[in-house]
Short mmCIF file of C-alpha atoms in Angstrom, two decimals:
data_model
loop_
_atom_site.label_atom_id
_atom_site.label_comp_id
_atom_site.label_asym_id
_atom_site.label_seq_id
_atom_site.Cartn_x
_atom_site.Cartn_y
_atom_site.Cartn_z
CA MET E 1 -139.74 -31.39 -9.19
CA SER E 2 -140.22 -27.84 -10.39
CA GLN E 3 -137.25 -25.70 -11.30
CA TYR E 4 -138.48 -22.71 -9.25
CA LYS E 5 -140.21 -22.76 -5.86
CA THR E 6 -141.74 -19.25 -6.20
CA TYR E 7 -142.85 -17.10 -9.12
CA PHE E 8 -142.82 -13.28 -9.25
CA ILE E 9 -145.18 -12.32 -12.07
CA ASP E 10 -145.81 -9.05 -13.88
CA LEU E 11 -149.42 -8.22 -14.78
CA ASP E 12 -150.09 -5.90 -17.76
CA GLY E 13 -148.69 -7.41 -20.97
CA THR E 14 -147.97 -10.69 -19.19
CA ILE E 15 -151.24 -11.99 -17.66
CA TYR E 16 -153.58 -9.66 -19.56
CA GLN E 17 -153.37 -6.50 -21.63
CA GLY E 18 -155.47 -3.70 -20.18
CA LYS E 19 -159.01 -5.05 -20.48
CA ILE E 20 -158.03 -7.79 -22.95
CA LYS E 21 -157.87 -11.31 -21.47
CA TYR E 22 -154.85 -13.54 -22.17
CA PRO E 23 -156.11 -17.18 -22.04
CA SER E 24 -152.47 -18.31 -21.77
CA GLY E 25 -152.07 -16.07 -18.72
CA LYS E 26 -155.06 -17.63 -17.00
CA ARG E 27 -153.87 -21.15 -17.88
CA PHE E 28 -150.40 -20.34 -16.51
CA ILE E 29 -151.84 -19.28 -13.14
CA ASP E 30 -154.15 -22.33 -13.10
CA ARG E 31 -151.12 -24.60 -13.59
CA LEU E 32 -149.20 -22.87 -10.77
CA LYS E 33 -152.20 -23.32 -8.47
CA LYS E 34 -152.55 -26.98 -9.38
CA ALA E 35 -148.83 -27.53 -8.73
CA GLN E 36 -149.21 -25.62 -5.43
CA ILE E 37 -146.37 -23.29 -6.33
CA PRO E 38 -146.58 -19.92 -4.55
CA TYR E 39 -146.57 -16.78 -6.68
CA LEU E 40 -146.72 -13.03 -6.17
CA PHE E 41 -147.92 -10.50 -8.74
CA VAL E 42 -145.29 -7.73 -8.73
CA THR E 43 -146.58 -4.57 -10.43
CA ASN E 44 -145.16 -1.07 -10.90
CA ASN E 45 -148.68 0.37 -10.54
CA SER E 46 -148.83 2.73 -7.56
CA THR E 47 -152.35 4.07 -7.95
CA LYS E 48 -154.43 1.02 -7.00
CA SER E 49 -154.60 -0.90 -3.71
CA ALA E 50 -153.90 -4.64 -3.47
CA ILE E 51 -157.64 -5.18 -2.94
CA GLU E 52 -158.46 -3.35 -6.20
CA VAL E 53 -155.79 -5.19 -8.22
CA ALA E 54 -156.95 -8.59 -6.85
CA LYS E 55 -160.56 -7.70 -7.62
CA ASN E 56 -159.67 -6.76 -11.22
CA LEU E 57 -157.91 -10.13 -11.75
CA THR E 58 -160.74 -12.08 -10.14
CA GLU E 59 -163.70 -10.32 -11.74
CA ASN E 60 -162.40 -9.15 -15.12
CA HIS E 61 -159.87 -11.87 -15.97
CA ASP E 62 -161.34 -14.97 -14.24
CA ILE E 63 -158.15 -15.41 -12.21
CA ALA E 64 -159.20 -15.83 -8.56
CA THR E 65 -156.72 -13.72 -6.57
CA THR E 66 -156.42 -12.58 -2.97
CA PRO E 67 -154.86 -9.22 -1.97
CA ASP E 68 -151.89 -11.01 -0.33
CA GLN E 69 -150.89 -12.24 -3.79
CA ILE E 70 -150.38 -8.64 -4.97
CA TYR E 71 -147.29 -6.48 -4.47
CA THR E 72 -147.57 -2.97 -5.91
CA SER E 73 -144.89 -0.28 -6.07
CA ALA E 74 -146.96 1.60 -3.47
CA MET E 75 -146.69 -1.36 -1.07
CA ALA E 76 -142.98 -1.68 -1.85
CA THR E 77 -142.55 2.04 -1.13
CA ALA E 78 -144.28 1.62 2.25
CA ASP E 79 -142.07 -1.41 3.05
CA TYR E 80 -138.98 0.54 2.05
CA LEU E 81 -139.95 3.43 4.33
CA LYS E 82 -140.60 1.04 7.22
CA ALA E 83 -137.16 -0.51 6.74
CA THR E 84 -135.18 2.70 6.36
CA VAL E 85 -136.98 5.72 7.86
CA ALA E 86 -137.70 6.65 11.50
CA PRO E 87 -141.20 5.47 12.57
CA HIS E 88 -142.52 8.98 13.22
CA ALA E 89 -141.20 10.51 10.01
CA THR E 90 -143.53 12.89 8.16
CA VAL E 91 -144.25 12.19 4.51
CA TYR E 92 -145.61 14.33 1.69
CA VAL E 93 -147.25 12.14 -0.95
CA LEU E 94 -147.69 13.35 -4.53
CA GLY E 95 -149.75 10.41 -5.74
CA GLU E 96 -153.14 8.76 -5.83
CA ASP E 97 -155.21 6.94 -3.19
CA GLY E 98 -153.40 3.59 -3.50
CA LEU E 99 -150.13 5.26 -2.61
CA GLN E 100 -151.53 7.50 0.13
CA GLU E 101 -153.24 4.49 1.75
CA ALA E 102 -150.18 2.23 1.63
CA ILE E 103 -148.06 4.84 3.40
CA VAL E 104 -150.68 5.68 6.01
CA ASN E 105 -151.20 1.94 6.62
CA ALA E 106 -147.47 1.59 7.19
CA GLY E 107 -147.89 3.97 10.14
CA PHE E 108 -146.42 7.15 8.71
CA GLU E 109 -147.88 10.60 9.14
CA VAL E 110 -148.88 11.89 5.71
CA VAL E 111 -149.12 15.68 5.74
CA ASN E 112 -149.86 18.42 3.23
CA ARG E 113 -146.90 20.73 3.76
CA SER E 114 -143.28 21.08 2.70
CA ASP E 115 -141.44 20.72 6.06
CA VAL E 116 -141.34 16.91 5.89
CA ASP E 117 -138.74 14.16 6.13
CA VAL E 118 -139.70 12.32 2.97
CA VAL E 119 -141.42 13.13 -0.34
CA VAL E 120 -142.92 10.21 -2.24
CA VAL E 121 -143.89 10.84 -5.86
CA GLY E 122 -145.94 8.51 -8.05
CA LEU E 123 -148.50 8.86 -10.80
CA ASP E 124 -151.12 11.44 -9.84
CA ARG E 125 -153.89 12.07 -12.33
CA ASN E 126 -155.06 14.92 -10.11
CA ILE E 127 -151.72 16.69 -10.37
CA THR E 128 -151.74 20.44 -9.64
CA TYR E 129 -149.06 23.13 -9.66
CA ASP E 130 -149.47 23.47 -5.92
CA LYS E 131 -148.71 19.76 -5.40
CA LEU E 132 -145.61 20.06 -7.63
CA THR E 133 -144.57 23.14 -5.64
CA VAL E 134 -144.95 21.50 -2.21
CA ALA E 135 -142.92 18.48 -3.37
CA THR E 136 -140.27 20.74 -4.93
CA LEU E 137 -139.88 23.02 -1.90
CA ALA E 138 -139.73 20.02 0.47
CA ILE E 139 -136.96 18.33 -1.51
CA GLN E 140 -135.06 21.62 -1.84
CA SER E 141 -135.26 21.85 1.99
CA GLY E 142 -133.67 18.42 2.38
CA ALA E 143 -136.54 15.92 2.39
CA GLN E 144 -135.59 12.53 0.90
CA PHE E 145 -136.98 12.15 -2.65
CA ILE E 146 -138.50 8.72 -3.32
CA ALA E 147 -140.22 7.77 -6.58
CA THR E 148 -142.57 4.78 -6.75
CA ASN E 149 -141.69 3.97 -10.36
CA SER E 150 -140.24 5.62 -13.42
CA ASP E 151 -142.58 4.26 -16.11
CA THR E 152 -142.79 6.98 -18.74
CA ASN E 153 -146.28 6.07 -19.96
CA LEU E 154 -149.54 4.50 -18.95
CA PRO E 155 -151.32 2.38 -21.58
CA THR E 156 -154.94 3.57 -21.67
CA GLU E 157 -157.87 3.65 -24.07
CA ARG E 158 -156.80 7.21 -25.07
CA GLY E 159 -153.27 5.99 -25.87
CA MET E 160 -149.93 6.11 -24.08
CA THR E 161 -150.70 8.84 -21.56
CA PRO E 162 -148.07 10.27 -19.16
CA GLY E 163 -146.83 7.83 -16.49
CA ALA E 164 -145.30 8.35 -13.07
CA GLY E 165 -141.96 9.01 -14.78
CA ALA E 166 -143.37 12.18 -16.36
CA ILE E 167 -144.46 13.61 -13.00
CA ILE E 168 -141.14 12.61 -11.47
CA ALA E 169 -139.24 14.31 -14.31
CA ALA E 170 -141.00 17.57 -13.46
CA VAL E 171 -139.91 17.33 -9.81
CA LYS E 172 -136.37 16.25 -10.79
CA THR E 173 -136.08 19.27 -13.08
CA ALA E 174 -137.34 21.71 -10.45
CA THR E 175 -135.06 20.30 -7.71
CA GLN E 176 -132.06 19.05 -9.69
CA ILE E 177 -132.18 16.01 -7.35
CA GLU E 178 -132.34 12.36 -8.47
CA PRO E 179 -134.97 10.27 -6.67
CA LEU E 180 -134.49 6.84 -5.20
CA VAL E 181 -136.76 4.68 -7.39
CA ILE E 182 -138.59 1.74 -5.78
CA ALA E 183 -140.15 -0.22 -8.64
CA LYS E 184 -138.82 -2.49 -11.40
CA PRO E 185 -136.09 -2.41 -12.71
CA GLU E 186 -134.75 -1.02 -9.40
CA LEU E 187 -133.91 -3.21 -6.41
CA PRO E 188 -136.22 -2.14 -3.56
CA ILE E 189 -139.39 -3.75 -4.96
CA MET E 190 -137.54 -7.05 -5.49
CA THR E 191 -136.05 -6.95 -1.99
CA GLY E 192 -139.53 -6.31 -0.60
CA ALA E 193 -141.06 -9.14 -2.64
CA LEU E 194 -138.39 -11.62 -1.47
CA GLN E 195 -139.07 -10.65 2.15
CA ARG E 196 -142.85 -10.91 1.76
CA MET E 197 -142.56 -14.42 0.34
CA ALA E 198 -139.67 -15.37 2.68
CA VAL E 199 -137.77 -16.99 -0.18
CA GLN E 200 -134.21 -17.11 -1.41
CA LYS E 201 -133.25 -15.53 -4.74
CA SER E 202 -132.13 -18.85 -6.20
CA ASP E 203 -135.61 -20.31 -5.76
CA VAL E 204 -137.38 -17.51 -7.65
CA VAL E 205 -138.04 -16.61 -11.27
CA MET E 206 -139.29 -13.18 -12.38
CA VAL E 207 -141.81 -13.46 -15.25
CA GLY E 208 -142.65 -10.50 -17.47
CA ASP E 209 -143.07 -9.03 -20.96
CA ASN E 210 -140.92 -5.93 -20.54
CA TYR E 211 -137.13 -6.23 -20.69
CA GLN E 212 -136.56 -2.69 -19.40
CA THR E 213 -138.58 -3.24 -16.22
CA ASP E 214 -139.32 -6.92 -15.44
CA ILE E 215 -136.23 -8.60 -16.85
CA LEU E 216 -133.75 -5.94 -15.74
CA ALA E 217 -135.30 -6.09 -12.24
CA GLY E 218 -134.40 -9.79 -12.15
CA ILE E 219 -130.94 -9.27 -13.66
CA ASN E 220 -130.17 -6.36 -11.29
CA SER E 221 -131.08 -8.48 -8.26
CA ASN E 222 -129.57 -11.81 -9.38
CA ILE E 223 -132.94 -13.50 -9.86
CA ASP E 224 -133.60 -15.75 -12.87
CA THR E 225 -135.93 -14.29 -15.49
CA LEU E 226 -138.54 -15.52 -17.95
CA LEU E 227 -139.39 -13.16 -20.81
CA VAL E 228 -142.72 -13.75 -22.56
CA TYR E 229 -143.21 -12.14 -25.98
CA SER E 230 -146.83 -11.14 -25.31
CA GLY E 231 -146.33 -7.46 -24.59
CA VAL E 232 -143.71 -4.72 -24.86
CA SER E 233 -140.40 -6.41 -25.77
CA THR E 234 -139.68 -7.84 -29.21
CA HIS E 235 -137.18 -10.39 -30.54
CA ASP E 236 -135.30 -7.60 -32.30
CA GLN E 237 -134.83 -5.73 -29.05
CA ILE E 238 -133.70 -8.82 -27.14
CA ASN E 239 -131.24 -9.73 -29.91
CA ARG E 240 -129.51 -6.41 -29.27
CA VAL E 241 -129.18 -6.57 -25.46
CA LEU E 242 -126.02 -7.98 -23.91
CA LYS E 243 -127.58 -9.48 -20.79
CA LYS E 244 -130.22 -11.92 -21.99
CA PRO E 245 -133.21 -13.19 -20.00
CA THR E 246 -132.59 -16.62 -18.42
CA HIS E 247 -135.54 -18.02 -20.40
CA GLU E 248 -137.70 -16.78 -23.29
CA VAL E 249 -141.11 -18.06 -24.48
CA GLU E 250 -143.60 -16.89 -27.11
CA THR E 251 -146.56 -17.43 -24.78
CA LEU E 252 -146.81 -18.70 -21.23
CA ASP E 253 -148.36 -21.90 -22.63
CA ASP E 254 -144.83 -22.76 -23.80
CA TRP E 255 -143.43 -22.70 -20.28
CA ILE E 256 -143.15 -25.99 -18.39
CA ILE E 257 -143.50 -25.34 -14.68
CA MET H 1 -120.39 57.97 -29.75
CA SER H 2 -121.80 54.97 -27.93
CA GLN H 3 -120.30 51.53 -28.38
CA TYR H 4 -123.70 49.90 -29.01
CA LYS H 5 -126.66 51.30 -30.92
CA THR H 6 -129.26 49.01 -29.30
CA TYR H 7 -129.54 47.26 -25.93
CA PHE H 8 -131.32 43.95 -25.26
CA ILE H 9 -131.95 43.85 -21.52
CA ASP H 10 -133.03 41.07 -19.17
CA LEU H 11 -135.46 42.00 -16.40
CA ASP H 12 -135.51 39.89 -13.19
CA GLY H 13 -132.09 40.01 -11.49
CA THR H 14 -130.92 42.75 -13.86
CA ILE H 15 -133.36 45.69 -13.61
CA TYR H 16 -135.12 44.55 -10.42
CA GLN H 17 -135.43 41.40 -8.32
CA GLY H 18 -139.03 40.28 -7.97
CA LYS H 19 -140.66 43.11 -6.07
CA ILE H 20 -137.33 44.60 -4.96
CA LYS H 21 -136.27 47.77 -6.79
CA TYR H 22 -132.71 48.09 -8.15
CA PRO H 23 -131.88 51.85 -8.17
CA SER H 24 -128.95 51.09 -10.49
CA GLY H 25 -131.38 49.43 -12.92
CA LYS H 26 -133.60 52.50 -13.01
CA ARG H 27 -130.57 54.81 -13.43
CA PHE H 28 -129.29 52.62 -16.29
CA ILE H 29 -132.58 52.92 -18.18
CA ASP H 30 -132.70 56.67 -17.46
CA ARG H 31 -129.24 57.05 -19.00
CA LEU H 32 -130.25 55.06 -22.09
CA LYS H 33 -133.32 57.29 -22.48
CA LYS H 34 -131.27 60.45 -22.10
CA ALA H 35 -128.78 59.22 -24.71
CA GLN H 36 -131.72 58.27 -26.98
CA ILE H 37 -130.42 54.71 -27.37
CA PRO H 38 -133.16 52.21 -28.22
CA TYR H 39 -133.57 49.17 -25.96
CA LEU H 40 -135.78 46.10 -25.73
CA PHE H 41 -136.51 44.14 -22.56
CA VAL H 42 -136.04 40.49 -23.54
CA THR H 43 -137.58 38.14 -20.96
CA ASN H 44 -138.06 34.37 -20.78
CA ASN H 45 -141.38 34.90 -19.01
CA SER H 46 -144.23 33.41 -21.06
CA THR H 47 -147.12 33.92 -18.66
CA LYS H 48 -147.57 37.69 -18.84
CA SER H 49 -148.48 39.93 -21.78
CA ALA H 50 -146.29 42.83 -22.92
CA ILE H 51 -148.90 45.19 -21.46
CA GLU H 52 -148.65 43.55 -18.04
CA VAL H 53 -144.85 43.53 -18.04
CA ALA H 54 -144.69 47.21 -19.10
CA LYS H 55 -147.24 48.09 -16.39
CA ASN H 56 -145.17 46.32 -13.73
CA LEU H 57 -142.03 48.25 -14.75
CA THR H 58 -143.88 51.56 -14.89
CA GLU H 59 -145.94 51.24 -11.72
CA ASN H 60 -143.82 49.09 -9.39
CA HIS H 61 -140.31 50.07 -10.44
CA ASP H 62 -140.72 53.70 -11.58
CA ILE H 63 -139.37 52.84 -15.03
CA ALA H 64 -141.81 54.28 -17.59
CA THR H 65 -142.15 51.55 -20.23
CA THR H 66 -144.41 50.96 -23.22
CA PRO H 67 -145.52 47.46 -24.38
CA ASP H 68 -143.45 47.80 -27.58
CA GLN H 69 -140.31 47.84 -25.40
CA ILE H 70 -141.12 44.33 -24.13
CA TYR H 71 -140.29 41.04 -25.86
CA THR H 72 -141.43 37.93 -23.97
CA SER H 73 -140.81 34.29 -24.85
CA ALA H 74 -144.53 34.08 -25.63
CA MET H 75 -144.18 36.85 -28.23
CA ALA H 76 -141.02 35.19 -29.59
CA THR H 77 -142.93 31.90 -29.85
CA ALA H 78 -145.70 33.62 -31.82
CA ASP H 79 -143.12 35.26 -34.11
CA TYR H 80 -141.39 31.90 -34.62
CA LEU H 81 -144.69 30.25 -35.57
CA LYS H 82 -145.49 33.08 -38.01
CA ALA H 83 -142.09 32.64 -39.65
CA THR H 84 -142.09 28.85 -39.90
CA VAL H 85 -145.61 27.37 -39.73
CA ALA H 86 -148.48 27.49 -42.24
CA PRO H 87 -150.90 30.37 -41.48
CA HIS H 88 -153.87 28.08 -40.80
CA ALA H 89 -152.01 25.64 -38.56
CA THR H 90 -153.81 24.47 -35.43
CA VAL H 91 -152.03 24.85 -32.11
CA TYR H 92 -152.53 23.25 -28.71
CA VAL H 93 -151.20 25.54 -25.97
CA LEU H 94 -150.20 24.18 -22.57
CA GLY H 95 -149.57 27.52 -20.92
CA GLU H 96 -151.07 30.58 -19.30
CA ASP H 97 -153.01 33.56 -20.68
CA GLY H 98 -149.96 35.52 -21.89
CA LEU H 99 -148.96 32.62 -24.12
CA GLN H 100 -152.48 31.78 -25.32
CA GLU H 101 -153.05 35.46 -26.23
CA ALA H 102 -149.76 35.88 -28.08
CA ILE H 103 -150.50 32.87 -30.29
CA VAL H 104 -154.11 33.84 -30.96
CA ASN H 105 -152.97 37.40 -31.77
CA ALA H 106 -150.51 35.95 -34.29
CA GLY H 107 -153.52 34.55 -36.16
CA PHE H 108 -153.31 30.88 -35.26
CA GLU H 109 -156.24 28.69 -34.31
CA VAL H 110 -155.72 27.57 -30.73
CA VAL H 111 -157.76 24.43 -30.04
CA ASN H 112 -158.28 22.06 -27.13
CA ARG H 113 -157.62 18.71 -28.77
CA SER H 114 -154.73 16.48 -29.76
CA ASP H 115 -155.05 16.41 -33.58
CA VAL H 116 -153.06 19.59 -34.07
CA ASP H 117 -150.04 20.72 -36.08
CA VAL H 118 -148.12 22.29 -33.21
CA VAL H 119 -147.97 21.93 -29.42
CA VAL H 120 -146.58 24.89 -27.49
CA VAL H 121 -145.64 24.27 -23.86
CA GLY H 122 -144.77 26.93 -21.30
CA LEU H 123 -145.26 27.47 -17.60
CA ASP H 124 -148.85 26.68 -16.62
CA ARG H 125 -149.75 27.11 -12.97
CA ASN H 126 -153.13 25.58 -13.77
CA ILE H 127 -151.55 22.38 -15.05
CA THR H 128 -153.78 19.27 -15.08
CA TYR H 129 -153.20 15.65 -16.06
CA ASP H 130 -155.64 16.14 -18.92
CA LYS H 131 -153.58 19.01 -20.33
CA LEU H 132 -150.40 16.92 -20.06
CA THR H 133 -152.23 14.07 -21.79
CA VAL H 134 -153.51 16.18 -24.71
CA ALA H 135 -150.00 17.60 -25.27
CA THR H 136 -148.44 14.13 -25.04
CA LEU H 137 -150.88 12.44 -27.43
CA ALA H 138 -150.58 15.31 -29.93
CA ILE H 139 -146.78 15.12 -30.01
CA GLN H 140 -146.89 11.30 -30.25
CA SER H 141 -149.16 11.79 -33.29
CA GLY H 142 -146.60 14.01 -34.99
CA ALA H 143 -147.36 17.56 -33.85
CA GLN H 144 -144.28 19.79 -33.61
CA PHE H 145 -143.17 20.25 -29.98
CA ILE H 146 -142.21 23.83 -29.14
CA ALA H 147 -141.22 25.01 -25.66
CA THR H 148 -141.30 28.68 -24.74
CA ASN H 149 -138.38 28.42 -22.30
CA SER H 150 -136.56 25.82 -20.26
CA ASP H 151 -136.11 27.72 -16.98
CA THR H 152 -136.21 25.07 -14.25
CA ASN H 153 -137.52 27.38 -11.54
CA LEU H 154 -139.55 30.49 -10.91
CA PRO H 155 -138.35 32.77 -8.09
CA THR H 156 -141.40 33.51 -5.92
CA GLU H 157 -142.19 34.50 -2.36
CA ARG H 158 -142.68 30.79 -1.53
CA GLY H 159 -139.22 29.96 -2.91
CA MET H 160 -137.89 28.50 -6.16
CA THR H 161 -141.09 26.92 -7.45
CA PRO H 162 -141.24 24.78 -10.62
CA GLY H 163 -140.61 26.65 -13.87
CA ALA H 164 -141.60 25.99 -17.47
CA GLY H 165 -138.69 23.53 -17.70
CA ALA H 166 -140.39 21.25 -15.16
CA ILE H 167 -143.63 21.06 -17.17
CA ILE H 168 -141.63 20.55 -20.36
CA ALA H 169 -139.63 17.73 -18.72
CA ALA H 170 -142.90 15.90 -18.01
CA VAL H 171 -143.95 16.15 -21.68
CA LYS H 172 -140.44 15.20 -22.89
CA THR H 173 -140.50 12.10 -20.68
CA ALA H 174 -143.96 11.03 -21.82
CA THR H 175 -143.13 11.55 -25.53
CA GLN H 176 -139.38 10.87 -25.66
CA ILE H 177 -139.22 13.89 -28.01
CA GLU H 178 -136.98 16.92 -27.54
CA PRO H 179 -138.74 20.28 -27.97
CA LEU H 180 -137.52 23.22 -29.97
CA VAL H 181 -136.87 25.85 -27.28
CA ILE H 182 -137.57 29.51 -28.12
CA ALA H 183 -136.18 31.53 -25.19
CA LYS H 184 -132.70 32.40 -23.95
CA PRO H 185 -130.15 30.78 -24.27
CA GLU H 186 -131.64 29.46 -27.54
CA LEU H 187 -131.58 31.36 -30.80
CA PRO H 188 -135.21 32.02 -31.81
CA ILE H 189 -135.89 34.74 -29.21
CA MET H 190 -132.71 36.57 -30.24
CA THR H 191 -133.58 36.30 -33.94
CA GLY H 192 -137.04 37.67 -33.16
CA ALA H 193 -135.62 40.53 -31.08
CA LEU H 194 -133.19 41.52 -33.84
CA GLN H 195 -136.04 41.58 -36.37
CA ARG H 196 -138.34 43.59 -34.07
CA MET H 197 -135.67 46.25 -33.58
CA ALA H 198 -134.43 46.02 -37.21
CA VAL H 199 -130.82 46.03 -36.07
CA GLN H 200 -127.63 44.18 -36.94
CA LYS H 201 -125.97 41.87 -34.45
CA SER H 202 -122.80 43.93 -34.31
CA ASP H 203 -124.73 46.97 -33.07
CA VAL H 204 -126.33 45.15 -30.12
CA VAL H 205 -125.31 44.17 -26.61
CA MET H 206 -127.29 41.65 -24.50
CA VAL H 207 -127.38 42.70 -20.82
CA GLY H 208 -128.24 40.23 -18.06
CA ASP H 209 -127.41 38.65 -14.71
CA ASN H 210 -127.66 34.98 -15.71
CA TYR H 211 -124.80 33.38 -17.64
CA GLN H 212 -126.82 30.25 -18.47
CA THR H 213 -129.62 32.21 -20.15
CA ASP H 214 -128.76 35.83 -20.97
CA ILE H 215 -125.04 35.55 -21.68
CA LEU H 216 -125.20 32.22 -23.51
CA ALA H 217 -128.05 33.63 -25.63
CA GLY H 218 -125.67 36.37 -26.75
CA ILE H 219 -122.73 34.01 -27.24
CA ASN H 220 -124.88 31.49 -29.20
CA SER H 221 -126.06 34.22 -31.56
CA ASN H 222 -122.79 36.17 -31.90
CA ILE H 223 -124.04 39.20 -30.00
CA ASP H 224 -121.83 40.99 -27.49
CA THR H 225 -122.77 40.49 -23.85
CA LEU H 226 -122.67 42.46 -20.60
CA LEU H 227 -122.92 40.42 -17.39
CA VAL H 228 -124.01 42.29 -14.28
CA TYR H 229 -123.33 40.61 -10.92
CA SER H 230 -126.66 41.64 -9.42
CA GLY H 231 -128.50 38.34 -9.69
CA VAL H 232 -127.89 34.67 -10.45
CA SER H 233 -124.29 34.35 -11.71
CA THR H 234 -121.28 34.72 -9.41
CA HIS H 235 -117.61 35.49 -10.01
CA ASP H 236 -116.72 31.88 -9.10
CA GLN H 237 -119.04 30.54 -11.80
CA ILE H 238 -117.75 32.93 -14.45
CA ASN H 239 -114.13 32.10 -13.56
CA ARG H 240 -114.89 28.49 -14.50
CA VAL H 241 -116.58 29.05 -17.88
CA LEU H 242 -114.53 28.94 -21.06
CA LYS H 243 -116.52 31.46 -23.06
CA LYS H 244 -116.51 34.68 -21.04
CA PRO H 245 -119.03 37.53 -21.33
CA THR H 246 -117.75 40.40 -23.50
CA HIS H 247 -118.08 42.77 -20.53
CA GLU H 248 -118.64 42.32 -16.78
CA VAL H 249 -119.76 44.88 -14.18
CA GLU H 250 -120.65 44.70 -10.48
CA THR H 251 -123.68 46.97 -10.96
CA LEU H 252 -125.12 48.74 -13.99
CA ASP H 253 -123.87 52.03 -12.49
CA ASP H 254 -120.39 50.86 -13.50
CA TRP H 255 -121.31 50.64 -17.18
CA ILE H 256 -120.51 53.61 -19.39
CA ILE H 257 -123.02 53.79 -22.21
#
């Protein structure tokens, strides 16, 4: 019998790297499918919808995936709002289509003004000074400040371009207010993922390549972790941290399900 | 004989407040003129040229001013580059016209690409993700990171909108590099002002309403300071700081030149 009944799995650096396929990532998912073990891809990305992320896995990485197997920080943000904010709350969104859609789909009124109940900030590659200003004035007036994720950079073909964390830093500086952050390594995305899969923490393992996001998300929420050395974190870095991952493998081929 | 031979004077909150005239500010400048004491307006603003700032004082606040009486953080940035960077250095400017002009006028080649020697970041109300990306990639590749000023907010009719410090925080987060900051309370703008006026520190007093910028600029550079309670800083705040201003007045009418 398998050690874990459900897998939470990071994407970039774990199952693929940008446009580069990881054969070990595909084989890992194939083995989970064969063993009929449920899994959920848990990603800090807030700009793409579940449909787009599933399509990318299916078409570009030969890993057949349905949208219900995807949990983005945008979806986690929408779930968090549903769980904590009044149903008719107004929301100003500084973010891209994936985020706007997730919040509208959750039933909230997304408006373009600063007298709102909640401001949600994520990566927005169409950032303007006016958008920064509306978010800033709204938070100064008492709107709750929620950040999808605090990733400082986005790996792209141009290099490590600014991530959601850069946009959020601008709003933090202009408001002197700390946001509530939804995505890994923070708790809300893990709470949301557990509820989506209707599983207990002790039955789950969080798989990822990044200690600062994936592994700390597991540690912070008392979920076992599996670090794979195929992306961001290195042996040197892990040797220096006090709280180690539950498991470590060089590639996902080394992991026995 | 006057106590100080030269005055460095802040503008917003000291001589006027936005579009609001301060009669005591005008009377203070009139008295300096009558006593034939030289003065320089030293402002953290990087978006306007000296000509524009002088025009605003002359036309909107009835204080006849020439451009050579203005020293902006953009001008101080240009002076700093002239003093420290090779003459043919390339510069990427993330900032508005006043900053672009000052650096071009100082003889540097301002280019729109990331293989540059220096990146200068100031307030840019036409900020785009592409501009943030070019600045980020340039600094990651080793370009020197210079910030005109770190003011978190800009007082406007809409409210306290994001200042240069917000834009700079985004670039700091995406690069994990601290900028060299030119404007008050940092040293370079004071060094530049002293050189422009060809005066010694002991002959100068820095006049302003903001302890965190104006007064600390004086304290950090061993220049006497005069705090006027007509703007940002309050008695409560000054009671709590360890390093007091040299002098304090309720309005500039209370200051004997």
